[in-house]
Short mmCIF file of C-alpha atoms in Angstrom, two decimals:
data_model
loop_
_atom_site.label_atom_id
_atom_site.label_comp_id
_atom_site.label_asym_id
_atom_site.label_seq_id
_atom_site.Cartn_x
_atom_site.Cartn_y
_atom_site.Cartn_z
CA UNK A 70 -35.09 39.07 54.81
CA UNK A 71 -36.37 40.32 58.48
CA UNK A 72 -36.09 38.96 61.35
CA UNK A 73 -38.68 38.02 63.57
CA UNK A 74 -39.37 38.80 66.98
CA UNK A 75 -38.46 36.94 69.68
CA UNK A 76 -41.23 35.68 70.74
CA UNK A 77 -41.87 34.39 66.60
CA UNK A 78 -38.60 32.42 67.03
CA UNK A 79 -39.77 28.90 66.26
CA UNK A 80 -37.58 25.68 66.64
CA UNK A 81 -37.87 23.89 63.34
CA UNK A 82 -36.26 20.74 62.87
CA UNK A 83 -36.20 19.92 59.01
CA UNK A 84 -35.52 16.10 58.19
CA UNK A 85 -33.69 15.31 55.01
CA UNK A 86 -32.55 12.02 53.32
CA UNK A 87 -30.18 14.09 51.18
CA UNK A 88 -28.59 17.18 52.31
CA UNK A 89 -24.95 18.70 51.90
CA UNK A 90 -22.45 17.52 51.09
CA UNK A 91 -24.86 15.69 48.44
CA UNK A 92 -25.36 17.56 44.77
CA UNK A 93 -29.08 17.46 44.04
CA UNK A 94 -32.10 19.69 43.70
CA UNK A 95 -34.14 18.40 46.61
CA UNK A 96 -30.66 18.75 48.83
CA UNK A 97 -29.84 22.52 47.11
CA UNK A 98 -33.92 23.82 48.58
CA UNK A 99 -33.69 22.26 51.81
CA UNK A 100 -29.82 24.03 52.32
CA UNK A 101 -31.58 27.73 51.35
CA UNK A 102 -34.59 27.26 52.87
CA UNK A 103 -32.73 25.90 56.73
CA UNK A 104 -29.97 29.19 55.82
CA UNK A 105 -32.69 31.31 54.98
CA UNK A 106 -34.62 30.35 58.08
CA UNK A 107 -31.91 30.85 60.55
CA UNK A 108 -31.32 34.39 58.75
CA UNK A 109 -34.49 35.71 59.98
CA UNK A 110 -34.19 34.41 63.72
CA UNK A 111 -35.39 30.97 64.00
CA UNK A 112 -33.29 27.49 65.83
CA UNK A 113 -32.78 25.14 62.73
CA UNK A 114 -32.24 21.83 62.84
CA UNK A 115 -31.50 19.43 60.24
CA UNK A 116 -31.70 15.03 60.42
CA UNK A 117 -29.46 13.83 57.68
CA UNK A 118 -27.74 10.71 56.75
CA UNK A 119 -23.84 11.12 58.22
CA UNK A 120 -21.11 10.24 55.67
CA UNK A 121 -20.48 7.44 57.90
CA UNK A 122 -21.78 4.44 59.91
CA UNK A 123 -22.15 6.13 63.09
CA UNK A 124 -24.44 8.72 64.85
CA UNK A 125 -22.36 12.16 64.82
CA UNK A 126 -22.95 14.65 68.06
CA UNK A 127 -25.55 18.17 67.22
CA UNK A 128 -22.91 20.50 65.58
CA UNK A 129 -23.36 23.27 64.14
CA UNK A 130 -22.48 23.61 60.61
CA UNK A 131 -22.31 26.29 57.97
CA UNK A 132 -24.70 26.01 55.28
CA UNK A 133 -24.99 28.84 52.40
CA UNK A 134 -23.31 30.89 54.83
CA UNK A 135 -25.61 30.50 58.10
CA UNK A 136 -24.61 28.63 61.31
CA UNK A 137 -27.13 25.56 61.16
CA UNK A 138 -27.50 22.70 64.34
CA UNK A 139 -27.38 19.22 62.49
CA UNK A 140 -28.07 15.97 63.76
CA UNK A 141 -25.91 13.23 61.21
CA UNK A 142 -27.40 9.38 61.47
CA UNK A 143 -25.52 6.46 60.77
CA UNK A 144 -26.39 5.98 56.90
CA UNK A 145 -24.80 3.35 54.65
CA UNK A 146 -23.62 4.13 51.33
CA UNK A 147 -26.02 2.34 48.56
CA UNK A 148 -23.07 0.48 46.62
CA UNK A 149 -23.64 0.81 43.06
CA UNK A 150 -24.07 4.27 43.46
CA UNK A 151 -21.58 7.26 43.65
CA UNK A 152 -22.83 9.15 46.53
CA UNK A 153 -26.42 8.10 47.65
CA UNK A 154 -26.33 7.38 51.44
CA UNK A 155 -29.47 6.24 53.50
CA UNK A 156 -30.41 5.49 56.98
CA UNK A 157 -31.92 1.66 57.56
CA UNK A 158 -35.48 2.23 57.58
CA UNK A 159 -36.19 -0.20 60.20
CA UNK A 160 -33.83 2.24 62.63
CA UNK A 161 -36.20 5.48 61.63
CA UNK A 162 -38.42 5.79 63.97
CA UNK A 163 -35.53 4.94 66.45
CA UNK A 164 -33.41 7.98 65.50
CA UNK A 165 -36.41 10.17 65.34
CA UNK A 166 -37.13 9.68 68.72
CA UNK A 167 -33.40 10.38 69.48
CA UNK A 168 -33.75 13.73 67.44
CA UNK A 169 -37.14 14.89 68.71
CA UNK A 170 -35.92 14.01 72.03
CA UNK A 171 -32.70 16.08 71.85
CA UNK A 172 -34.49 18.89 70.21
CA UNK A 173 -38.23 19.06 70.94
CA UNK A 174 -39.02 21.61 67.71
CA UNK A 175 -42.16 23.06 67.46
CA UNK A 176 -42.50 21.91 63.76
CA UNK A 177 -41.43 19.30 61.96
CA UNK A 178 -40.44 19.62 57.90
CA UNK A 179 -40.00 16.67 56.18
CA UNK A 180 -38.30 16.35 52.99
CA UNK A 181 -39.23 13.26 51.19
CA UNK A 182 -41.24 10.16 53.02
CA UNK A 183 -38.56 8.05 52.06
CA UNK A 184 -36.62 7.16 55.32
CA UNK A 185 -35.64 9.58 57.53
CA UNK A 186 -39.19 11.97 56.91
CA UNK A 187 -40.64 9.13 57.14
CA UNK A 188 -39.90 7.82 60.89
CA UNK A 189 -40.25 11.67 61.63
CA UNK A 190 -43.65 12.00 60.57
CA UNK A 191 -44.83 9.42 62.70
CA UNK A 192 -43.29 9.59 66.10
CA UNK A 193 -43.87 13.75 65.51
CA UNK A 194 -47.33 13.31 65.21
CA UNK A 195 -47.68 10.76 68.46
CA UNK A 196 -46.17 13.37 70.58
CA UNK A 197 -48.52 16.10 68.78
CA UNK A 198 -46.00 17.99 66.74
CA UNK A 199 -47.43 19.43 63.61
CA UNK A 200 -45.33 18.08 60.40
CA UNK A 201 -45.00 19.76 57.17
CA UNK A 202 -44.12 17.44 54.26
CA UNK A 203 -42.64 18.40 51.24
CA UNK A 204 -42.16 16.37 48.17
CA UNK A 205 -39.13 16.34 45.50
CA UNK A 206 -39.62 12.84 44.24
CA UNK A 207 -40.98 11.43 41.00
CA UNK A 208 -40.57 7.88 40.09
CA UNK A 209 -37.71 8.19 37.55
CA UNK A 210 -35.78 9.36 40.90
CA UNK A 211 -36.63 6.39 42.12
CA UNK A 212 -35.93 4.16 39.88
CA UNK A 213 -32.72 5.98 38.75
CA UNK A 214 -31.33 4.36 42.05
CA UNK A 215 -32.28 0.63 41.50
CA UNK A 216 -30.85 -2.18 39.39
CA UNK A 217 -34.30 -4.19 39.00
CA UNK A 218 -36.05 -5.58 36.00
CA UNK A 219 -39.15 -3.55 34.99
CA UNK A 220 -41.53 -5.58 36.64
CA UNK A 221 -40.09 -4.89 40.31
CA UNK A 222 -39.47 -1.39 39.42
CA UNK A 223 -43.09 -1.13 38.94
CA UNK A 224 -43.88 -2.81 42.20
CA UNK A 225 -41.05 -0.79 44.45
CA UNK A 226 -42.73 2.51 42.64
CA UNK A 227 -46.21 1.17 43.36
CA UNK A 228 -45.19 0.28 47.05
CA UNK A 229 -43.45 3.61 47.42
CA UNK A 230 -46.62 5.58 46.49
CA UNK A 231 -48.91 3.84 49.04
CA UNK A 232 -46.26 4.55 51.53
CA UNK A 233 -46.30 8.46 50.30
CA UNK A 234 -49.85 8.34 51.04
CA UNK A 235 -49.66 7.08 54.47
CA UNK A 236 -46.97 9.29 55.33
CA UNK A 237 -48.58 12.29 53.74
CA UNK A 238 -51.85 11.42 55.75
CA UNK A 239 -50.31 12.48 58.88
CA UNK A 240 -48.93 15.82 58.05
CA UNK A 241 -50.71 18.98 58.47
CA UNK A 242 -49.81 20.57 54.90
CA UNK A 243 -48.28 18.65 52.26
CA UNK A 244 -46.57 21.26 49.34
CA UNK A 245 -44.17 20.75 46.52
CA UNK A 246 -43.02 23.34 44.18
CA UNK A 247 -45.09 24.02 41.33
CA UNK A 248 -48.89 24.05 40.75
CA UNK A 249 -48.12 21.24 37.37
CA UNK A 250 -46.13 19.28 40.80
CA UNK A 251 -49.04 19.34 42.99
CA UNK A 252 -51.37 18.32 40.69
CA UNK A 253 -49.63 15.20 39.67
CA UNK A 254 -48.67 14.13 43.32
CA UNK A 255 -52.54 14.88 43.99
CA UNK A 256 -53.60 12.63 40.76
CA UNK A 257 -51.05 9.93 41.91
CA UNK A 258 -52.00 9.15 45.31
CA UNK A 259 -54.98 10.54 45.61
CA UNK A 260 -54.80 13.23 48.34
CA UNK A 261 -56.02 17.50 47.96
CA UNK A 262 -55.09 20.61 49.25
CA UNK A 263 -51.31 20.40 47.85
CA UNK A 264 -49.42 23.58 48.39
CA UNK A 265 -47.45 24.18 45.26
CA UNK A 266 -44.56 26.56 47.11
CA UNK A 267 -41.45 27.40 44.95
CA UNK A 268 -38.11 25.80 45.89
CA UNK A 269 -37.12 29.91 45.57
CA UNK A 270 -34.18 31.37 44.14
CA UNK A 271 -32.13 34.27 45.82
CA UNK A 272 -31.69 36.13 42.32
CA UNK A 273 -29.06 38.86 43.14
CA UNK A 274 -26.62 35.81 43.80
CA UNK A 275 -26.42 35.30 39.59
CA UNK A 276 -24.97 37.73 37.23
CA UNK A 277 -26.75 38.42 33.90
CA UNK A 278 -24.71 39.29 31.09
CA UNK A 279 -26.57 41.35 28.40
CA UNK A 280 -23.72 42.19 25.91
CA UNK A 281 -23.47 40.19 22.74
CA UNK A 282 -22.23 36.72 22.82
CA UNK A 283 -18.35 35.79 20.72
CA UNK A 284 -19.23 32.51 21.22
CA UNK A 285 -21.97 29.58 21.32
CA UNK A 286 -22.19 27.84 24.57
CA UNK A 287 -24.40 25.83 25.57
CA UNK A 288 -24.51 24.45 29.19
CA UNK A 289 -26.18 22.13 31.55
CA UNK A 290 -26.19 22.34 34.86
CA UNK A 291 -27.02 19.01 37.74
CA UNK A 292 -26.84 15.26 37.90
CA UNK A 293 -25.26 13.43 35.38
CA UNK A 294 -27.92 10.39 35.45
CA UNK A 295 -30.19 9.28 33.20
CA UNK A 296 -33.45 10.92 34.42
CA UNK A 297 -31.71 13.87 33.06
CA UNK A 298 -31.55 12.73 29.31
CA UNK A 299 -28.31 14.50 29.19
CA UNK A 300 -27.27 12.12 26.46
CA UNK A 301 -30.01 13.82 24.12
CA UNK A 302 -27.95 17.18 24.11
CA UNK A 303 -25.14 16.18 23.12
CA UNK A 304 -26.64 14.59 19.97
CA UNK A 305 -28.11 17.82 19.92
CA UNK A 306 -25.34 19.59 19.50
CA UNK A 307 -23.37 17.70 16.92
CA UNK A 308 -26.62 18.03 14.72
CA UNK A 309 -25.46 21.46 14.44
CA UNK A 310 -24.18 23.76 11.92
CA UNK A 311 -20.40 23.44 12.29
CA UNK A 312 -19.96 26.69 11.55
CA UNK A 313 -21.87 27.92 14.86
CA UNK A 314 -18.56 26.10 16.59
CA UNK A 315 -21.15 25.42 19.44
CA UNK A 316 -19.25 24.44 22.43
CA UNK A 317 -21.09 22.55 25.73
CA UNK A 318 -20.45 23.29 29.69
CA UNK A 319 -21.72 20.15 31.65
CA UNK A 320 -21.63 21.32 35.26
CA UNK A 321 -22.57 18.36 37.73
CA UNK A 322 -21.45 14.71 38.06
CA UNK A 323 -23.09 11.62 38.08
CA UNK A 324 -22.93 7.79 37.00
CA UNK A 325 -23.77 8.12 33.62
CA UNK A 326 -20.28 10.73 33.15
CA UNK A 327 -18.40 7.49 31.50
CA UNK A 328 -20.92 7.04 29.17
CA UNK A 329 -21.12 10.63 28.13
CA UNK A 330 -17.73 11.19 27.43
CA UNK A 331 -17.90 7.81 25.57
CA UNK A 332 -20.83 9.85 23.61
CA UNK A 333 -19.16 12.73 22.68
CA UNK A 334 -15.42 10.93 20.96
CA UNK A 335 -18.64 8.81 19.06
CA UNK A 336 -20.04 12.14 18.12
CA UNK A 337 -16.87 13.48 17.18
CA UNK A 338 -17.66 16.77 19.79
CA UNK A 339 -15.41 15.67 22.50
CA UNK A 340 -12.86 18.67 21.82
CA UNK A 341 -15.97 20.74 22.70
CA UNK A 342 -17.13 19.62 25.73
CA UNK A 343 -16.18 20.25 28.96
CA UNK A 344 -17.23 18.02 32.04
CA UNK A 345 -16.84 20.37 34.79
CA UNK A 346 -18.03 18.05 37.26
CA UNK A 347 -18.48 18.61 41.11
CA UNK A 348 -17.47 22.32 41.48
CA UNK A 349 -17.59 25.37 43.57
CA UNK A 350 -21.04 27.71 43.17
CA UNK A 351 -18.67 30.47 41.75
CA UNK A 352 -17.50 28.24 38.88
CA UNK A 353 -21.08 27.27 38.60
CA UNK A 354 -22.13 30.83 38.50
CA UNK A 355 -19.32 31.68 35.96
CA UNK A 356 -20.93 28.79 33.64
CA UNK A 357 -24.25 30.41 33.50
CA UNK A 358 -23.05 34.14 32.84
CA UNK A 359 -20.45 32.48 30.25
CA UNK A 360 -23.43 30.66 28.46
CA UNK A 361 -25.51 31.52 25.66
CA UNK A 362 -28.33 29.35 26.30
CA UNK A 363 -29.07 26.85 28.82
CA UNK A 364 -30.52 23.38 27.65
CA UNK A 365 -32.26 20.75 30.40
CA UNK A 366 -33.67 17.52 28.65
CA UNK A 367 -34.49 15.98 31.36
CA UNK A 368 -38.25 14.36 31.88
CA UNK A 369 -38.46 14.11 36.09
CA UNK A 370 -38.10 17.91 37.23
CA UNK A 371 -41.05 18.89 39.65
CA UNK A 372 -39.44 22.50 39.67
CA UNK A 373 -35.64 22.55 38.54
CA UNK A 374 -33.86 24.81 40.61
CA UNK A 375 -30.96 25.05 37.58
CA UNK A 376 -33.46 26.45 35.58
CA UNK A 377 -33.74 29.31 37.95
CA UNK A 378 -30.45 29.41 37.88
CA UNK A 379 -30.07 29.79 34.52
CA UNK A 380 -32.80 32.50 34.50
CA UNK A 381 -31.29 34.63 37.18
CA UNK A 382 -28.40 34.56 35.02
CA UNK A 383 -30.56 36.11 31.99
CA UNK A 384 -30.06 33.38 29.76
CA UNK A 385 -32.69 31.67 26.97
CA UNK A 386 -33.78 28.37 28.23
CA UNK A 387 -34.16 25.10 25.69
CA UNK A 388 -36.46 22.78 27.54
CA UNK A 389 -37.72 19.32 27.41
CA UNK A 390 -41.78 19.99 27.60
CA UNK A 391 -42.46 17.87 30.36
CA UNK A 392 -43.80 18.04 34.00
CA UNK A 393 -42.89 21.54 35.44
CA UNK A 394 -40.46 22.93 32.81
CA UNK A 395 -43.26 24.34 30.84
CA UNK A 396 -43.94 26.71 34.14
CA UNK A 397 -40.56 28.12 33.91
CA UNK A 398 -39.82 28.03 30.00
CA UNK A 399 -42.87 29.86 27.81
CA UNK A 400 -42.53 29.18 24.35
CA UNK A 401 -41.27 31.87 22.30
CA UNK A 402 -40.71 34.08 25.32
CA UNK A 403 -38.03 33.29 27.07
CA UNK A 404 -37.09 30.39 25.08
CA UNK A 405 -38.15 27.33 23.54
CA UNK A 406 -39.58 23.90 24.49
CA UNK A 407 -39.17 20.53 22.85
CA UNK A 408 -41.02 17.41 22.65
CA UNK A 409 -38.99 14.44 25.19
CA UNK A 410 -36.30 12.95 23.73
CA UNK A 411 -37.30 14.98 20.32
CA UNK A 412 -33.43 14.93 19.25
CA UNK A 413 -34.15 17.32 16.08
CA UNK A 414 -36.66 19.27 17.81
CA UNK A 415 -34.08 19.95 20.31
CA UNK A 416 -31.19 21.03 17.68
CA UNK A 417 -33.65 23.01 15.94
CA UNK A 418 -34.73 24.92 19.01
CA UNK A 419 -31.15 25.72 19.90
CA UNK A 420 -30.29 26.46 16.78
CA UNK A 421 -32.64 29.14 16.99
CA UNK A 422 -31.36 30.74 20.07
CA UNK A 423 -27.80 30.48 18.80
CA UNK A 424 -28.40 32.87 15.59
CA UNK A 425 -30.98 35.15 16.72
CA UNK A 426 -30.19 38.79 16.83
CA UNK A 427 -29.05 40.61 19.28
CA UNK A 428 -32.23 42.46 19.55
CA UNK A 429 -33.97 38.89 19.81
CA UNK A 430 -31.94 37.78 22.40
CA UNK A 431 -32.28 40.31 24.52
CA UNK A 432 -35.55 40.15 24.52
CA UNK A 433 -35.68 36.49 25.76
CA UNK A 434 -33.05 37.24 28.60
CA UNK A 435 -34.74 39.81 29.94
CA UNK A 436 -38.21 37.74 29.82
CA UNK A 437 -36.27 35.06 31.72
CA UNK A 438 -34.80 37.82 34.63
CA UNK A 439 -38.38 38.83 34.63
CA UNK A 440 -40.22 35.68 35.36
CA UNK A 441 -37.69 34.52 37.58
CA UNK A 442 -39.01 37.65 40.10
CA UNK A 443 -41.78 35.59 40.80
CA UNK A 444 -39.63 32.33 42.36
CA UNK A 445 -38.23 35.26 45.04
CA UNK A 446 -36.94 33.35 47.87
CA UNK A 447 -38.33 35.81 50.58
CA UNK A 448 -41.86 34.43 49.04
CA UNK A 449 -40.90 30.99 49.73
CA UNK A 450 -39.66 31.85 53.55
CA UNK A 451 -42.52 33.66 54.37
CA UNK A 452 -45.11 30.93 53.02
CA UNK A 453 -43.73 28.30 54.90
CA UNK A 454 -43.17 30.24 57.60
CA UNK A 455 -47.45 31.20 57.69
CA UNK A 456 -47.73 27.02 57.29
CA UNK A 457 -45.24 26.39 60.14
CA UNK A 458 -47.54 28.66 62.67
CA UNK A 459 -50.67 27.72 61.10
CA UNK A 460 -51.69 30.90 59.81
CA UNK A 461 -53.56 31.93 56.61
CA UNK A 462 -51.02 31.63 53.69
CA UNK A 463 -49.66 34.56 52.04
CA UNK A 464 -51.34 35.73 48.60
#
C-alpha cells in the first residue's frame, strides 16, 4: 500500500455501530479498511458504541496493527444478547454533532443506518460533508437480535428498510460488497447506482497448505447464531461415512453455542468437535491451514469475509447457495454449493471434497487462492479512496 501525498491526506471519520472489540463481519471490514487507511497517510477516525455507559475521551487505539483516533459513545448492552451494544437512537444526532464537532473530517463513512450512521448522515450532510454509506445488513441480522413474534418482526424489518432509504438518500455513494449485494439492497428499497466494493482480504496474512491431508477437518469460522445455520453442519457431518473419522473446528461464539453442543452429544459427534470460541487471529489462521475444507451454511452473507479467509488459506469451500456465496464458491471449481438447509445435499458435497484425490484437490485449492486475487485489499482502499474525493472510480 502507498502512501499519499500530503496534500491527499484526507480526515475520514468512519461511524460504526459495531467495531472491535465486537466479532462480526461488518466489524472485521470496517477494522481493515480504518488500518488500511491510516497505512497509506490519512487521519482516521472511528464513532463506536463504548463498552460502557459513558462517553470515553478521542484515544488512539491500535487496530490490525495501525494507531487509529476513536471516539467511544455511551452504548447500552441489549440484554438478551451476549455482546451487542448500541447507542440510544434518540441521542444520535446529539453525539454526531459532538464527533463532527471535535473532528470536522472531510468525509464521512457510515457503516450501517442503524444508529450511530444514522445520526451521522444527517447532521454531516447539514453542515455539507459528503457521506459514504455502506451496507452489511440483511434482515435475518436483524431479526437475529429481536425476541418478537413474526408479525412485529415483519413490521421492525419493514420500518427498518424505509429508514435505510431515507438514510441512504442523503449520501453521496451508497456501496456494499458484492454485485448479487447491491442488487438486492437496490430491489429492496428501491434506490440505483449501488457500488458493489469488496470487504477485501489482505491474502499474504493466510497460509495455504498444499500437501496431502492425514486427516478430515472440517471447519467453520464466525458467529455462532442462527442466521448462520450452523446447526445444519453438524448434521452434516454425522451423516458421514464413519470411516472418514471427519472431525469439525467451530471458530467463533455466539448464543446459539449451548444449543450446539447440545446437538452434537444428540448426534453422537461431540468427541469430534471442537468449539474454539472467541480466539486470537493466529489460532484462527491455524484452523484454516489445519482444515480440509471449509463449510458456511449460513443464508444472510452479503460477502462473507470467512470465506475469503478460507480461500486465502487454499482450502475447498462447501457453501449454502444463497445471496453472495455463489460469487465466491463456483461449482465444481473451487468447491461445491448446496441448496439452504439441504442437510444431504450438504453431506454429499463434503463428502466429495473429503475423498477426492490429491490431484483433485489441488486443483480446487489452487482455484480458491486464485479467485481470491480478485478481493485484493489494495483494490478495496483505492476504490473508496476515488469515492471519498469524488473522483472517477477505479476499473
Amino acid at each position: 500500500m502507498t502512501s499519499p501525498a500530503s496534500d491527499d491526506r484526507l480526515t475520514i471519520l468512519l461511524g460504526c455501530d459495531t467495531f472491535s472489540p465486537d466479532i462480526n463481519g461488518a466489524a472485521r471490514f470496517a477494522e481493515r479498511l480504518a488500518a488500511g487507511l491510516v497505512k497509506r497517510g490519512h487521519d482516521v477516525h472511528v464513532s463506536a458504541p463504548n463498552t460502557a455507559w459513558r462517553k470515553a475521551p478521542a484515544r488512539t487505539e491500535v487496530i490490525e496493527g495501525e494507531p487509529v483516533t476513536m471516539h467511544r459513545l455511551p452504548s447500552m448492552r441489549l440484554a438478551w444478547h451476549e455482546w451487542l451494544r448500541f447507542v440510544w437512537p434518540w441521542r444520535s444526532k446529539h453525539w454526531a454533532r459532538a464527533v463532527l464537532d471535535e473532528v470536522r473530517p472531510d468525509v464521512v463513512h457510515i457503516q450501517s443506518h442503524i444508529v450511530i450512521g444514522r445520526g451521522l448522515a444527517r447532521e454531516a450532510r447539514k453542515r455539507g460533508i459528503p457521506v459514504i454509506a455502506t451496507n452489511h445488513v440483511m434482515p435475518e441480522n436483524i431479526l437475529d437480535f429481536t425476541r418478537l413474534p413474526a408479525s412485529l418482526n415483519r413490521v421492525l424489518v419493514k420500518l427498518a428498510w424505509a429508514d435505510a432509504k431515507r438514510t441512504f438518500g442523503l449520501t453521496a455513494a451508497v456501496t456494499t460488497p458484492t454485485r448479487k449485494a447491491a442488487d438486492f439492497l437496490e430491489s429492496t428499497i428501491d434506490i440505483a447506482g449501488v457500488v458493489p466494493i469488496s470487504c477485501g482480504i489482505d491474502q499474504s496474512q493466510y497460509t495455504a497448505d498444499l500437501s496431502p491431508r492425514t486427516e478430515n477437518r472440517v471447519v467453520f469460522v464466525g458467529r455462532l447464531t442462527s442466521e448462520k445455520q450452523v446447526d445444519i453442519i453438524l448434521r452434516a457431518v454425522a451423516k458421514l461415512d464413519p470411516a472418514l473419522e471427519t472431525k469439525v473446528d467451530l471458530v467463533g461464539d455466539g448464543d446459539q453455542r449451548p444449543a450446539l453442543e447440545a446437538l452434537a452429544d444428540e448426534l453422537g459427534i461431540r468427541s469430534r468437535v471442537t468449539f474454539h470460541g472467541h480466539t486470537t487471529d493466529e489460532v484462527l489462521r491455524g484452523a484454516l491451514t489445519g482444515a480440509s475444507v471449509f463449510a458456511i451454511a449460513s443464508i444472510a452473507e452479503l460477502q462473507s469475509i470467512a470465506t475469503m479467509e478460507a480461500m486465502a488459506s487454499g482450502l475447498p469451500i462447501v457453501a449454502a447457495d444463497a445471496v453472495a456465496l455463489p460469487h465466491l464458491v463456483h461449482e465444481g471449481e473451487n468447491g461445491h454449493l448446496f441448496a439452504p438447509g439441504d442437510v444431504d445435499a450438504l453431506a454429499a458435497r463434503l463428502a466429495d471434497v473429503l475423498t477426492a484425490d490429491a490431484a483433485e484437490r489441488e486443483r480446487m485449492q489452487r482455484a480458491s487462492l486464485r479467485m481470491v486475487e480478485a478481493h485484493d485489499i489494495t483494490r478495496t482502499l483505492d476504490t473508496f479512496e476515488a469515492l471519498y474525493r469524488g473522483d472517477a472510480l477505479p476499473a
